[in-house]
Short mmCIF file of C-alpha atoms in Angstrom, two decimals:
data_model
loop_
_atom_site.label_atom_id
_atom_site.label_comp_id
_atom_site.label_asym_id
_atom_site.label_seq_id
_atom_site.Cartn_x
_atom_site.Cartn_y
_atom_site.Cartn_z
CA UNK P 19 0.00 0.00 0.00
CA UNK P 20 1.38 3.40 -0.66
CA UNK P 21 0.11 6.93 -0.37
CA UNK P 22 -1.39 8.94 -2.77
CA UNK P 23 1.41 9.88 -4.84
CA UNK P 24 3.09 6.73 -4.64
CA UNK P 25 6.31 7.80 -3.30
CA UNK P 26 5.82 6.34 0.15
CA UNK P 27 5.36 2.17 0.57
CA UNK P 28 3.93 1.14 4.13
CA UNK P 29 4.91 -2.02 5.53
CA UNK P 30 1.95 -2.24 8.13
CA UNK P 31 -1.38 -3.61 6.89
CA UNK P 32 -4.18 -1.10 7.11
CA UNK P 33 -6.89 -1.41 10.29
CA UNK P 34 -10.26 0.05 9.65
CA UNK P 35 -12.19 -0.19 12.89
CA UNK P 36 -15.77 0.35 12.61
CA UNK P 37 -16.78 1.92 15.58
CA UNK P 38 -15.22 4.17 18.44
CA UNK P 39 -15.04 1.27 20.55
CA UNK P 40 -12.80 -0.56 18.57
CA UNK P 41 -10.50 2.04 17.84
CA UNK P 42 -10.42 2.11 21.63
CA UNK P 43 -9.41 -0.95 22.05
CA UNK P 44 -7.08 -1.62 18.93
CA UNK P 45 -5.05 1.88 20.63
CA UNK P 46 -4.91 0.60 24.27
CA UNK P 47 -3.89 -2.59 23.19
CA UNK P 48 -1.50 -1.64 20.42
CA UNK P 49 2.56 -0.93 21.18
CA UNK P 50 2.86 1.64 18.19
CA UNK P 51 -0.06 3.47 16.52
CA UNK P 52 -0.15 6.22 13.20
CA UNK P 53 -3.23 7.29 11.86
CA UNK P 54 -3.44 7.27 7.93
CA UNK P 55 -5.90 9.85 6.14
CA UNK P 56 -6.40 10.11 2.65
CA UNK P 57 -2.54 9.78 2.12
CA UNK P 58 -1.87 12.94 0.53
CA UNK P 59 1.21 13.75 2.82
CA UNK P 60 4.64 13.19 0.08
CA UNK P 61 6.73 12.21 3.01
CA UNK P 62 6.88 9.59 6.27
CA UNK P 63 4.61 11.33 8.27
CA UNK P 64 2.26 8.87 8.53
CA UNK P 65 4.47 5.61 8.00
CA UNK P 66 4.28 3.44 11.24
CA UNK P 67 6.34 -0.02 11.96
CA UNK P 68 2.98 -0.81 14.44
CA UNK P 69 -0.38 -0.51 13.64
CA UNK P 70 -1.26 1.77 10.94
CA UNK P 71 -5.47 2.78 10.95
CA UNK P 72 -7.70 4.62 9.19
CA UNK P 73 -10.51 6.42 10.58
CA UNK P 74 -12.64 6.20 7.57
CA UNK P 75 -14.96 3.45 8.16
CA UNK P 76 -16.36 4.87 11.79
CA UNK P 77 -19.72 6.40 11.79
CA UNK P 78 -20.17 8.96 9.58
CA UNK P 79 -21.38 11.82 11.73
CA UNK P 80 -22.44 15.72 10.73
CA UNK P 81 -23.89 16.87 14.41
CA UNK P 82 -25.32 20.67 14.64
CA UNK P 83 -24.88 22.13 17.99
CA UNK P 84 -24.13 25.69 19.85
CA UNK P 85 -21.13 25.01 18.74
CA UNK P 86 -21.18 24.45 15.43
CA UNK P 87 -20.54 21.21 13.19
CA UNK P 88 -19.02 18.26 14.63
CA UNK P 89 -17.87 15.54 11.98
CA UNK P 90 -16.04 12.76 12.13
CA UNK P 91 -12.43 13.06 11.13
CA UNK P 92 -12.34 10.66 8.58
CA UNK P 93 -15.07 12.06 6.35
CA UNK P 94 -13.88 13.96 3.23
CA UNK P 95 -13.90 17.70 3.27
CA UNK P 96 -16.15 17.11 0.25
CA UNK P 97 -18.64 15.15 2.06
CA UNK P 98 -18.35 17.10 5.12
CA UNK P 99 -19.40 20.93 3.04
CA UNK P 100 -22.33 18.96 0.64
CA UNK P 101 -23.89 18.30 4.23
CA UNK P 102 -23.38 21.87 5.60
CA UNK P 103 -24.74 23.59 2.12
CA UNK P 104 -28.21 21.57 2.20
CA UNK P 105 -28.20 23.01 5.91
CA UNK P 106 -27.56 26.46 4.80
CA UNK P 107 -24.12 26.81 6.16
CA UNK P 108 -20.78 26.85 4.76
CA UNK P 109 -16.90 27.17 6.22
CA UNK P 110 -14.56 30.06 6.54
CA UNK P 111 -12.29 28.26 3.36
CA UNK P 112 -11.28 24.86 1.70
CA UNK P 113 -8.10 24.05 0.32
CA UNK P 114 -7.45 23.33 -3.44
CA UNK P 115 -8.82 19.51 -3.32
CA UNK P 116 -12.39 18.37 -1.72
CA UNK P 117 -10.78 14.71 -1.58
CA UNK P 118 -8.93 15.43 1.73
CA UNK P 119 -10.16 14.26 4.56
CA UNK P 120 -11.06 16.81 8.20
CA UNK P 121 -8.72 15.30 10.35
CA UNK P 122 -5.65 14.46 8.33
CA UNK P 123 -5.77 18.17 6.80
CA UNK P 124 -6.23 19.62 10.03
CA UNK P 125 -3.80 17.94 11.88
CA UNK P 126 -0.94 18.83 8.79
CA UNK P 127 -1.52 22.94 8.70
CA UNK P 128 -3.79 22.59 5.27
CA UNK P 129 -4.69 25.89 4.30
CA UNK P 130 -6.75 27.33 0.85
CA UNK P 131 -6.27 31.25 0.33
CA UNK P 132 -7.36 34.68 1.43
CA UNK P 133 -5.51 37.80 2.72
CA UNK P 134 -8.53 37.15 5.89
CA UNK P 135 -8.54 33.60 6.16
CA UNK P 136 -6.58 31.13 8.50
CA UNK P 137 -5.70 27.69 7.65
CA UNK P 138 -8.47 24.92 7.64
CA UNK P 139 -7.22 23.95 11.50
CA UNK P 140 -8.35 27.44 12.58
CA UNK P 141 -12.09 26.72 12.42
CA UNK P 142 -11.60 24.16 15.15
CA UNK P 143 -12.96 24.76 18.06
CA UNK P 144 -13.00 21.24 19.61
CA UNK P 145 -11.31 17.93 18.92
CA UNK P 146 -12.08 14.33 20.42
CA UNK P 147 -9.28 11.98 20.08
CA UNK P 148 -8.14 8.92 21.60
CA UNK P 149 -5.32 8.71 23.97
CA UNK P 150 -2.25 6.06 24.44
CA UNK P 151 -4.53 4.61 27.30
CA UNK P 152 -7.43 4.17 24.82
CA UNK P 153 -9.42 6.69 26.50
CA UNK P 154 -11.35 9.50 24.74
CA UNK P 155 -10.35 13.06 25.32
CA UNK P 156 -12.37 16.22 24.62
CA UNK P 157 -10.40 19.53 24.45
CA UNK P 158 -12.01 23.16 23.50
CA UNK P 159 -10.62 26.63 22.57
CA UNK P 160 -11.12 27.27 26.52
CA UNK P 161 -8.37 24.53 27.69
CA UNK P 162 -4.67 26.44 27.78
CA UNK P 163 -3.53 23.68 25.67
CA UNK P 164 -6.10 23.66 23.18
CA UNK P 165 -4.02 25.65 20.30
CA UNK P 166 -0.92 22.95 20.40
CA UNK P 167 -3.67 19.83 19.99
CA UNK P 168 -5.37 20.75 16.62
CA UNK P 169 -1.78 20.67 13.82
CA UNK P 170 -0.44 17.98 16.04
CA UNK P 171 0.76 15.58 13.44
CA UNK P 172 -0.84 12.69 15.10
CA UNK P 173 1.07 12.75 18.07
CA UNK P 174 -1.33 13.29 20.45
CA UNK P 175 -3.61 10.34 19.58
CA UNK P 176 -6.33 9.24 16.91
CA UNK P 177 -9.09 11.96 16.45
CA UNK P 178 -12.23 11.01 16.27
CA UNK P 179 -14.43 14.43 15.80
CA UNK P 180 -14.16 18.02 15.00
CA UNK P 181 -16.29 20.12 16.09
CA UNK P 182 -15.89 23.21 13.15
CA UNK P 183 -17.11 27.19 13.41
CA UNK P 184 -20.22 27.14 11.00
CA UNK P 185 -21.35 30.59 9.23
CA UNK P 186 -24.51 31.24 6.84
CA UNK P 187 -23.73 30.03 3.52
CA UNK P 188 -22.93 32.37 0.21
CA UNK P 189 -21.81 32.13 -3.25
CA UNK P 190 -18.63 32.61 -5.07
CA UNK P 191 -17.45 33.35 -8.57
CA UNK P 192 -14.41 32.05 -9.61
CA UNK P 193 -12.48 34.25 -12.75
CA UNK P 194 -9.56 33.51 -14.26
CA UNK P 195 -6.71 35.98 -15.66
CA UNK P 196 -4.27 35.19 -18.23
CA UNK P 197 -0.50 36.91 -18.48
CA UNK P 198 -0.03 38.64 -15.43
CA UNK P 199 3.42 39.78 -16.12
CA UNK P 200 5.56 38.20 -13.44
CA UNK P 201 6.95 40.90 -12.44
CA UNK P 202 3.96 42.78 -11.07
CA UNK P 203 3.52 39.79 -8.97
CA UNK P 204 5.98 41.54 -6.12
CA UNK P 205 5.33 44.86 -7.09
CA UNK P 206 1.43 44.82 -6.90
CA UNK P 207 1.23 42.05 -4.22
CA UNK P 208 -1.17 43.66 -2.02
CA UNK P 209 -3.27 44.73 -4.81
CA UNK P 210 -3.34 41.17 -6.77
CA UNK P 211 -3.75 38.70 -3.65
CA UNK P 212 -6.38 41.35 -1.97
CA UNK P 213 -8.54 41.10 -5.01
CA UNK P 214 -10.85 38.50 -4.13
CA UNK P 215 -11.69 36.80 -0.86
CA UNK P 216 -9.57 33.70 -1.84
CA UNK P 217 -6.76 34.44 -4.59
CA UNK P 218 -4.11 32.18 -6.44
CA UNK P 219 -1.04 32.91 -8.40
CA UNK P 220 0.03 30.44 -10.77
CA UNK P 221 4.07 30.57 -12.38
CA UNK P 222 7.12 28.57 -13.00
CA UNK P 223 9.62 31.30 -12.40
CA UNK P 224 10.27 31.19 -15.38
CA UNK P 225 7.32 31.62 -17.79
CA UNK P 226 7.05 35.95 -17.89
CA UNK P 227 3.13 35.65 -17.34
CA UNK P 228 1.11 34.74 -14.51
CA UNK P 229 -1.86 32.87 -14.23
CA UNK P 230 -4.65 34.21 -11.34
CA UNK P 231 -7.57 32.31 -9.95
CA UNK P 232 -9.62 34.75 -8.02
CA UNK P 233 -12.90 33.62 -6.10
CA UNK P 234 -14.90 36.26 -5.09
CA UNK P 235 -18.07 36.85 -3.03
CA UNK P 236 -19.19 40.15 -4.12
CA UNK P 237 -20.62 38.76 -7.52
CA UNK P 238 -19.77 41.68 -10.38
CA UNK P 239 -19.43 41.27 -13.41
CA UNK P 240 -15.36 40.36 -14.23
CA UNK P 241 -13.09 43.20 -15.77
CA UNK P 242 -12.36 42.21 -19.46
CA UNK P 243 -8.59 43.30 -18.37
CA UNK P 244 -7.31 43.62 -14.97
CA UNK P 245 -3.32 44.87 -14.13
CA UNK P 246 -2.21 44.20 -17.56
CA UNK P 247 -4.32 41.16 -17.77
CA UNK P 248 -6.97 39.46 -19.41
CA UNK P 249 -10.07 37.26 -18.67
CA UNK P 250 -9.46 33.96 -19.87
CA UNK P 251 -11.95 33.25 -22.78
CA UNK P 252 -12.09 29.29 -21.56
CA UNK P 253 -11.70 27.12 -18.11
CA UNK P 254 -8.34 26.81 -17.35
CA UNK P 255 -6.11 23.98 -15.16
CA UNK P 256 -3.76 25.07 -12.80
CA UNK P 257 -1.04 23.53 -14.96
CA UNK P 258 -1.66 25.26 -18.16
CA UNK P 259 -0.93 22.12 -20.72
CA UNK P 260 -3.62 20.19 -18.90
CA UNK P 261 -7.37 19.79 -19.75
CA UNK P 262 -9.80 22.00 -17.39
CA UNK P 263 -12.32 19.22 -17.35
CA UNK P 264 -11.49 18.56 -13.92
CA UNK P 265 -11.52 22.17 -12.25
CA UNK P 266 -14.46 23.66 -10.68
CA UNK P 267 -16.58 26.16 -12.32
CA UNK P 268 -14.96 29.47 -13.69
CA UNK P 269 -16.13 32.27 -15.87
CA UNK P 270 -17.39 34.34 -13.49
CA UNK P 271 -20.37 31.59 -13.09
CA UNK P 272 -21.92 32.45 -9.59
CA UNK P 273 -22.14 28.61 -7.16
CA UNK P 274 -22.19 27.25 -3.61
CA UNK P 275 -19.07 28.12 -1.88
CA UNK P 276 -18.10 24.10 -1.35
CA UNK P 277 -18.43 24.22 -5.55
CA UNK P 278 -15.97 27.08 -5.97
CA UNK P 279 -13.35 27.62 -3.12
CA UNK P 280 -11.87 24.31 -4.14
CA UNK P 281 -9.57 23.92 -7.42
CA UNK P 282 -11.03 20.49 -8.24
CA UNK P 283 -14.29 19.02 -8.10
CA UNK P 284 -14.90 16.43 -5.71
CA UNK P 285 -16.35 13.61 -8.85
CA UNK P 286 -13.53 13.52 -10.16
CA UNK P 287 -9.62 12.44 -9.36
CA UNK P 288 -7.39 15.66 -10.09
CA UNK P 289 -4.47 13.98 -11.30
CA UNK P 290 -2.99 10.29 -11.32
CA UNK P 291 -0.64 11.64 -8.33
CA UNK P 292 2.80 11.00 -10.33
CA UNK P 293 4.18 14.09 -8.55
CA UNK P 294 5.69 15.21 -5.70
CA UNK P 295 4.84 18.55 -3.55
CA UNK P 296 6.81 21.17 -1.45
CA UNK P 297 5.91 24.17 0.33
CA UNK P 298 7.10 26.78 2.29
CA UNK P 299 5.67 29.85 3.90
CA UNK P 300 6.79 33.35 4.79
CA UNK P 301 5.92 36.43 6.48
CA UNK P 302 3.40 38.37 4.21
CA UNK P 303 5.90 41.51 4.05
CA UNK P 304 8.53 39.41 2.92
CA UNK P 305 6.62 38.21 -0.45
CA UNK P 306 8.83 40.48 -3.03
CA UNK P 307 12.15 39.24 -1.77
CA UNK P 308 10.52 35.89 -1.74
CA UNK P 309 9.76 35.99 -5.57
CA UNK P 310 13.45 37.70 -6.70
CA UNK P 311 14.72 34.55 -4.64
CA UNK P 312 12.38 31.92 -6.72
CA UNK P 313 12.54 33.97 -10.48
CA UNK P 314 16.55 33.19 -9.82
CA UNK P 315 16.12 30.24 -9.37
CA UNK P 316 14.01 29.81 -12.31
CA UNK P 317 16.47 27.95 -14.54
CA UNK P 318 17.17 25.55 -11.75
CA UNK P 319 13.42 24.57 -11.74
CA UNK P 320 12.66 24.04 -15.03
CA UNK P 321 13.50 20.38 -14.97
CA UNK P 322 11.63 19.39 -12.50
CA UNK P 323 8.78 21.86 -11.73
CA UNK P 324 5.19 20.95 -12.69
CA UNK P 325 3.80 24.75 -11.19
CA UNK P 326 4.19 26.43 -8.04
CA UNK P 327 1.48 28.13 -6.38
CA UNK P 328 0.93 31.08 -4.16
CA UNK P 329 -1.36 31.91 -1.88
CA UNK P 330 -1.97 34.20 1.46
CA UNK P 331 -3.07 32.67 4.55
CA UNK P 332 -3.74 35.32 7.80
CA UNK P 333 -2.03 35.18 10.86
CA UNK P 334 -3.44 32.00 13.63
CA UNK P 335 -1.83 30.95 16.86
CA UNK P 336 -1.41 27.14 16.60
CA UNK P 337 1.53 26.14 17.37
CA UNK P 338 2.75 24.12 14.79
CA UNK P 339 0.84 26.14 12.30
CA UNK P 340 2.81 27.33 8.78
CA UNK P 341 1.44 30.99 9.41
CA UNK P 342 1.23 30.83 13.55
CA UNK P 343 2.00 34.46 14.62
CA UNK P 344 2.45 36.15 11.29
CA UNK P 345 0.39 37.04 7.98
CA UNK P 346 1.63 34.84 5.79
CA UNK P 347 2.49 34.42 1.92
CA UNK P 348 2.98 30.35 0.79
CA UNK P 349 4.69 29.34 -1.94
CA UNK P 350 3.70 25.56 -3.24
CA UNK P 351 5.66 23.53 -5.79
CA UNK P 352 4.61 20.55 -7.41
CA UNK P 353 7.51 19.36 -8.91
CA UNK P 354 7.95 15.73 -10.91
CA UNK P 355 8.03 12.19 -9.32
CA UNK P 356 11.67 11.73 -9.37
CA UNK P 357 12.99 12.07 -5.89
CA UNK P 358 16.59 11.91 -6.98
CA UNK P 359 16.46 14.59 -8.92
CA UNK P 360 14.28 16.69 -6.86
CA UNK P 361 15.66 16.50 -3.86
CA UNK P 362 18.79 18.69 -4.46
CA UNK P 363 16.53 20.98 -6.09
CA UNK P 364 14.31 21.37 -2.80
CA UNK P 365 18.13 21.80 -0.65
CA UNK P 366 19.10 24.67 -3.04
CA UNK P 367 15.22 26.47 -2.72
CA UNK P 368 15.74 25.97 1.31
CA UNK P 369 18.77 27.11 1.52
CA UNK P 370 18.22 30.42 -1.10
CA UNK P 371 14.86 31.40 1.52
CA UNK P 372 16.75 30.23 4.58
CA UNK P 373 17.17 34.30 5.22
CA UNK P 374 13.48 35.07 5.04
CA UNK P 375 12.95 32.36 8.13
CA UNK P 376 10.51 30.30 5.49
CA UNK P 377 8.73 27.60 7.54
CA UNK P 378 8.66 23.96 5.29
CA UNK P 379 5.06 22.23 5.22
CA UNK P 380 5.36 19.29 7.76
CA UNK P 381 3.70 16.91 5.08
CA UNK P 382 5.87 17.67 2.23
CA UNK P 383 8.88 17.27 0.81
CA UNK P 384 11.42 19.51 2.42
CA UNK P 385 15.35 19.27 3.80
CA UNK P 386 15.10 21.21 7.29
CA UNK P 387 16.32 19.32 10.47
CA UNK P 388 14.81 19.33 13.66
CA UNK P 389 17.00 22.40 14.66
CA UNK P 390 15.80 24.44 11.62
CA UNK P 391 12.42 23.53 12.69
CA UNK P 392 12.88 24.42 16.16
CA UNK P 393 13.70 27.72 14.81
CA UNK P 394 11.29 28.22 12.23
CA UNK P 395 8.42 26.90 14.58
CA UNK P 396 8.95 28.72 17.97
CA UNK P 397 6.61 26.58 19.85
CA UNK P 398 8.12 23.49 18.82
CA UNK P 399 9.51 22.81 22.62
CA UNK P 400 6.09 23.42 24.10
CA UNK P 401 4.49 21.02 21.54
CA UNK P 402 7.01 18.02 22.29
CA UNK P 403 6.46 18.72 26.32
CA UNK P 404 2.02 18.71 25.37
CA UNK P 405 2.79 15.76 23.23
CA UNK P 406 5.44 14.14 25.67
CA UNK P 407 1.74 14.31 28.46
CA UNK P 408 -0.93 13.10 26.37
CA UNK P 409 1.74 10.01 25.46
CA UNK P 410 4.75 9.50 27.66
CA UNK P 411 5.11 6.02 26.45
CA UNK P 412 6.12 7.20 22.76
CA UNK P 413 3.12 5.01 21.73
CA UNK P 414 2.08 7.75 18.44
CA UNK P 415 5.58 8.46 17.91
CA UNK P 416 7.54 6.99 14.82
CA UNK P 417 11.01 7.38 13.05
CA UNK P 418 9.46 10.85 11.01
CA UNK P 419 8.55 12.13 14.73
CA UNK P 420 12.04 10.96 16.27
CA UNK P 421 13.51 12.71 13.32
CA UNK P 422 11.86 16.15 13.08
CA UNK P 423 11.02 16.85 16.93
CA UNK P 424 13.31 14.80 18.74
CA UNK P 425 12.44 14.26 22.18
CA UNK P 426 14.58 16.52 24.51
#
C-alpha cells in the first residue's frame, strides 16, 4: 500500500475499525499506533512499523450544535461541506482539493487562500481523540492547551471528531486571468492577492506571465482586463498544458461556496498523483524578496517543476501552524516524481529562503532538520512537552517524529 502519490510504501497492513469502541481498544492494546488519512502527505509522516489505521470506516457523523458542526475526522472535506450547504451553512475556506479528509488536513496545517482567512485547523474549536490509554479526550478553545492539539501531526492520539465554526452560507465566482506579467507579482502584491476573498497565483519562475484564480463573493461582473491582464476566454487547469475538465466552475459563473473555493471538483480524481509537492511559507511583508529569490532560481526549476502556487493565509496561533504568529504568503511547488532529482533541487530552494525564516510544510517534501524547525516553529519545545503528556510512552511516535522533533 502506498500513499497517494506513490512515493511512500507502508509495511503495516491497514486497520479500519468500525466503531469508536474498537478504535479504543485496537489503541490501548497496540505498542505503536499512526493514523493514515487520505494519504496525501509526500513524506513519512504517517508511516508506522505498528499498527497503521484509518478512521474512515467509523460512523459517519455531521452533528449541529451551539457550537457548530461536529464531523467525524475521517469524512472527506467534500462530504463534510455537501452536508453543511443543504443546511444552509458553509466554512470560513477549503483548500485546493475536496478529496482530503477533516482530520488528516487539520492535523498537517492545510490551508486554501485569502488575505482574511486562517488555515483549515483554525475553524476548530474542539477535537475528540483517543489517547495512548485508549481513553477519549475532549479539548475546547477554553483549555490552555487547546491551540498545540489541533496541527499535532498525530502525536497526540487518533481523532475522532471536529467540532468546526459554521457561518450562513454564500456564493462565489471564480475568474480567471491570463499573463499577469511576473513581475507585477511583487510589485502589486497587495493589490493582486487582496482582489478576491480567496486568490491564487500560478508561475514557473520562469514563464514571464502569470496565471490568477480569483474567487470572489461580491458577484460583479469580471473586468475584461485587470493589471495588464486578461479574462481567460475558456476554463483553465492550474497547470496550463492540462485539460480543465477537472476544475471547478470558472467564468465568473456564480455557485455554492463548497463548488468554488476548491480547485477540483470532488467527482472527479485531479491527477494520477505521479508528482511530488513542497511548500514553504513566509511572512506576508517578505513576499517580493521571496519571488526575486524563486525567479533566480528559475532555470534551476525548469527540470523538474510541474507549477508552483501562491497563496496568502492570515495570521493564527497554533503552534505548529505554517502561518502561527504572522500574515503569511505560501509558496507551493509541485515538482515531478523523481525524488533523486528533486531533492537537491528542494536543498538549493531551502537554503536560497533560509534568510526570510521560510517555515517547510510538515507533510511535504522539504530538507530542514529538527534544529531548523525548532527555529522556524517557535513553539516546537512546548508542543514536544504537550505531546510528551498526552503520550509518555512514545506510543504515536515513529522514526518521522524521532527525526523532526526529537524528544529533549
Amino acid at each position: 500500500m502506498t500513499n497517494w502519490a506513490g512515493n511512500v510504501s507502508f509495511a503495516s497492513e491497514l486497520r479500519r475499525p468500525r466503531s469508536v469502541e474498537e478504535l479504543q481498544e485496537l489503541v490501548a492494546a497496540a505498542e505503536k499506533v499512526r493514523v493514515l488519512g487520505t494519504g496525501h502527505s509526500f513524506n513519512r509522516i504517517a508511516d508506522s512499523s505498528g499498527a497503521l489505521v484509518s478512521v474512515q470506516d467509523l460512523p459517519k457523523v455531521v452533528e449541529l450544535d451551539d457550537r457548530g458542526a461536529t464531523v467525524s475526522a475521517g469524512l472527506r472535506y467534500g462530504e463534510i461541506t455537501a452536508a453543511l450547504q443543504a443546511r444552509g451553512l458553509a466554512l470560513h475556506n477549503l483548500g485546493s482539493l475536496p478529496h482530503i479528509s477533516v482530520a488528516g488536513a487539520c492535523s498537517t496545517g492545510t490551508h486554501g487562500s485569502g488575505d482574511g482567512n486562517g488555515p483549515l485547523a483554525d475553524a476548530v474549536n474542539a477535537i475528540t481523540f483517543v489517547n495512548a490509554e485508549g481513553e477519549l479526550v475532549t479539548l475546547t478553545r477554553e483549555d490552555p492547551d487547546f491551540a498545540g492539539s489541533i496541527i499535532s501531526l498525530g502525536a497526540l492520539g487518533v481523532t475522532v471528531s471536529l467540532t468546526l465554526d459554521v457561518q450562513p452560507t454564500y456564493e462565489i465566482s471564480q475568474v480567471v486571468y491570463d499573463g499577469l506579467p511576473v513581475e507585477r507579482l511583487g510589485t502589486d502584491f497587495a493589490e493582486v492577492m487582496g482582489s478576491a476573498y480567496s486568490v491564487s497565483a500560478f508561475t514557473d519562475w520562469v514563464d514571464p506571465e502569470v496565471m490568477v484564480w480569483r474567487k470572489r463573493r461580491e458577484l460583479a461582473a469580471p473586468e475584461p482586463e485587470w493589471l495588464g491582464a486578461k479574462l481567460a476566454d475558456g476554463p483553465r487547469h492550474p497547470i496550463k498544458v492540462m485539460p480543465a475538465d477537472y476544475a471547478t466552475q470558472q467564468g465568473g459563473v456564480p455557485g455554492p461556496w463548497n463548488e468554488r473555493l476548491p480547485h477540483f471538483r470532488l467527482e472527479f480524481t485531479p491527477s494520477n498523483g505521479d508528482e511530488l509537492q513542497s511548500e514553504y511559507f513566509v511572512a506576508r511583508e517578505r513576499a517580493a524578496e521571496a519571488f526575486d529569490v524563486l525567479r533566480a532560481l528559475g532555470n534551476r526549476f525548469a527540470p523538474v517543476i510541474q507549477v508552483s502556487e501562491v497563496r496568502t493565509i492570515a495570521a493564527d496561533e497554533l503552534w505548529l501552524s505554517p502561518s502561527q504568529g504572522r500574515d503569511t504568503v505560501a509558496l507551493h511547488f509541485t515538482w515531478i516524481q523523481d525524488e533523486a532529482l528533486v531533492r537537491p533541487v528542494v536543498a538549493a530552494l531551502e537554503e536560497a529562503l533560509a534568510p526570510l525564516d521560510a517555515r517547510p510544510h510538515w507533510g511535504k517534501v522539504f530538507a530542514a532538520d529538527a534544529t531548523t524547525l525548532a527555529e522556524r516553529y517557535p513553539r516546537v519545545k512546548d508542543f514536544i512537552g504537550l505531546a510528551t503528556r498526552h503520550d509518555p510512552t512514545g506510543k504515536f511516535r515513529n522514526p518521522y517524529l524521532d527525526t523532526y522533533l526529537p524528544l529533549s
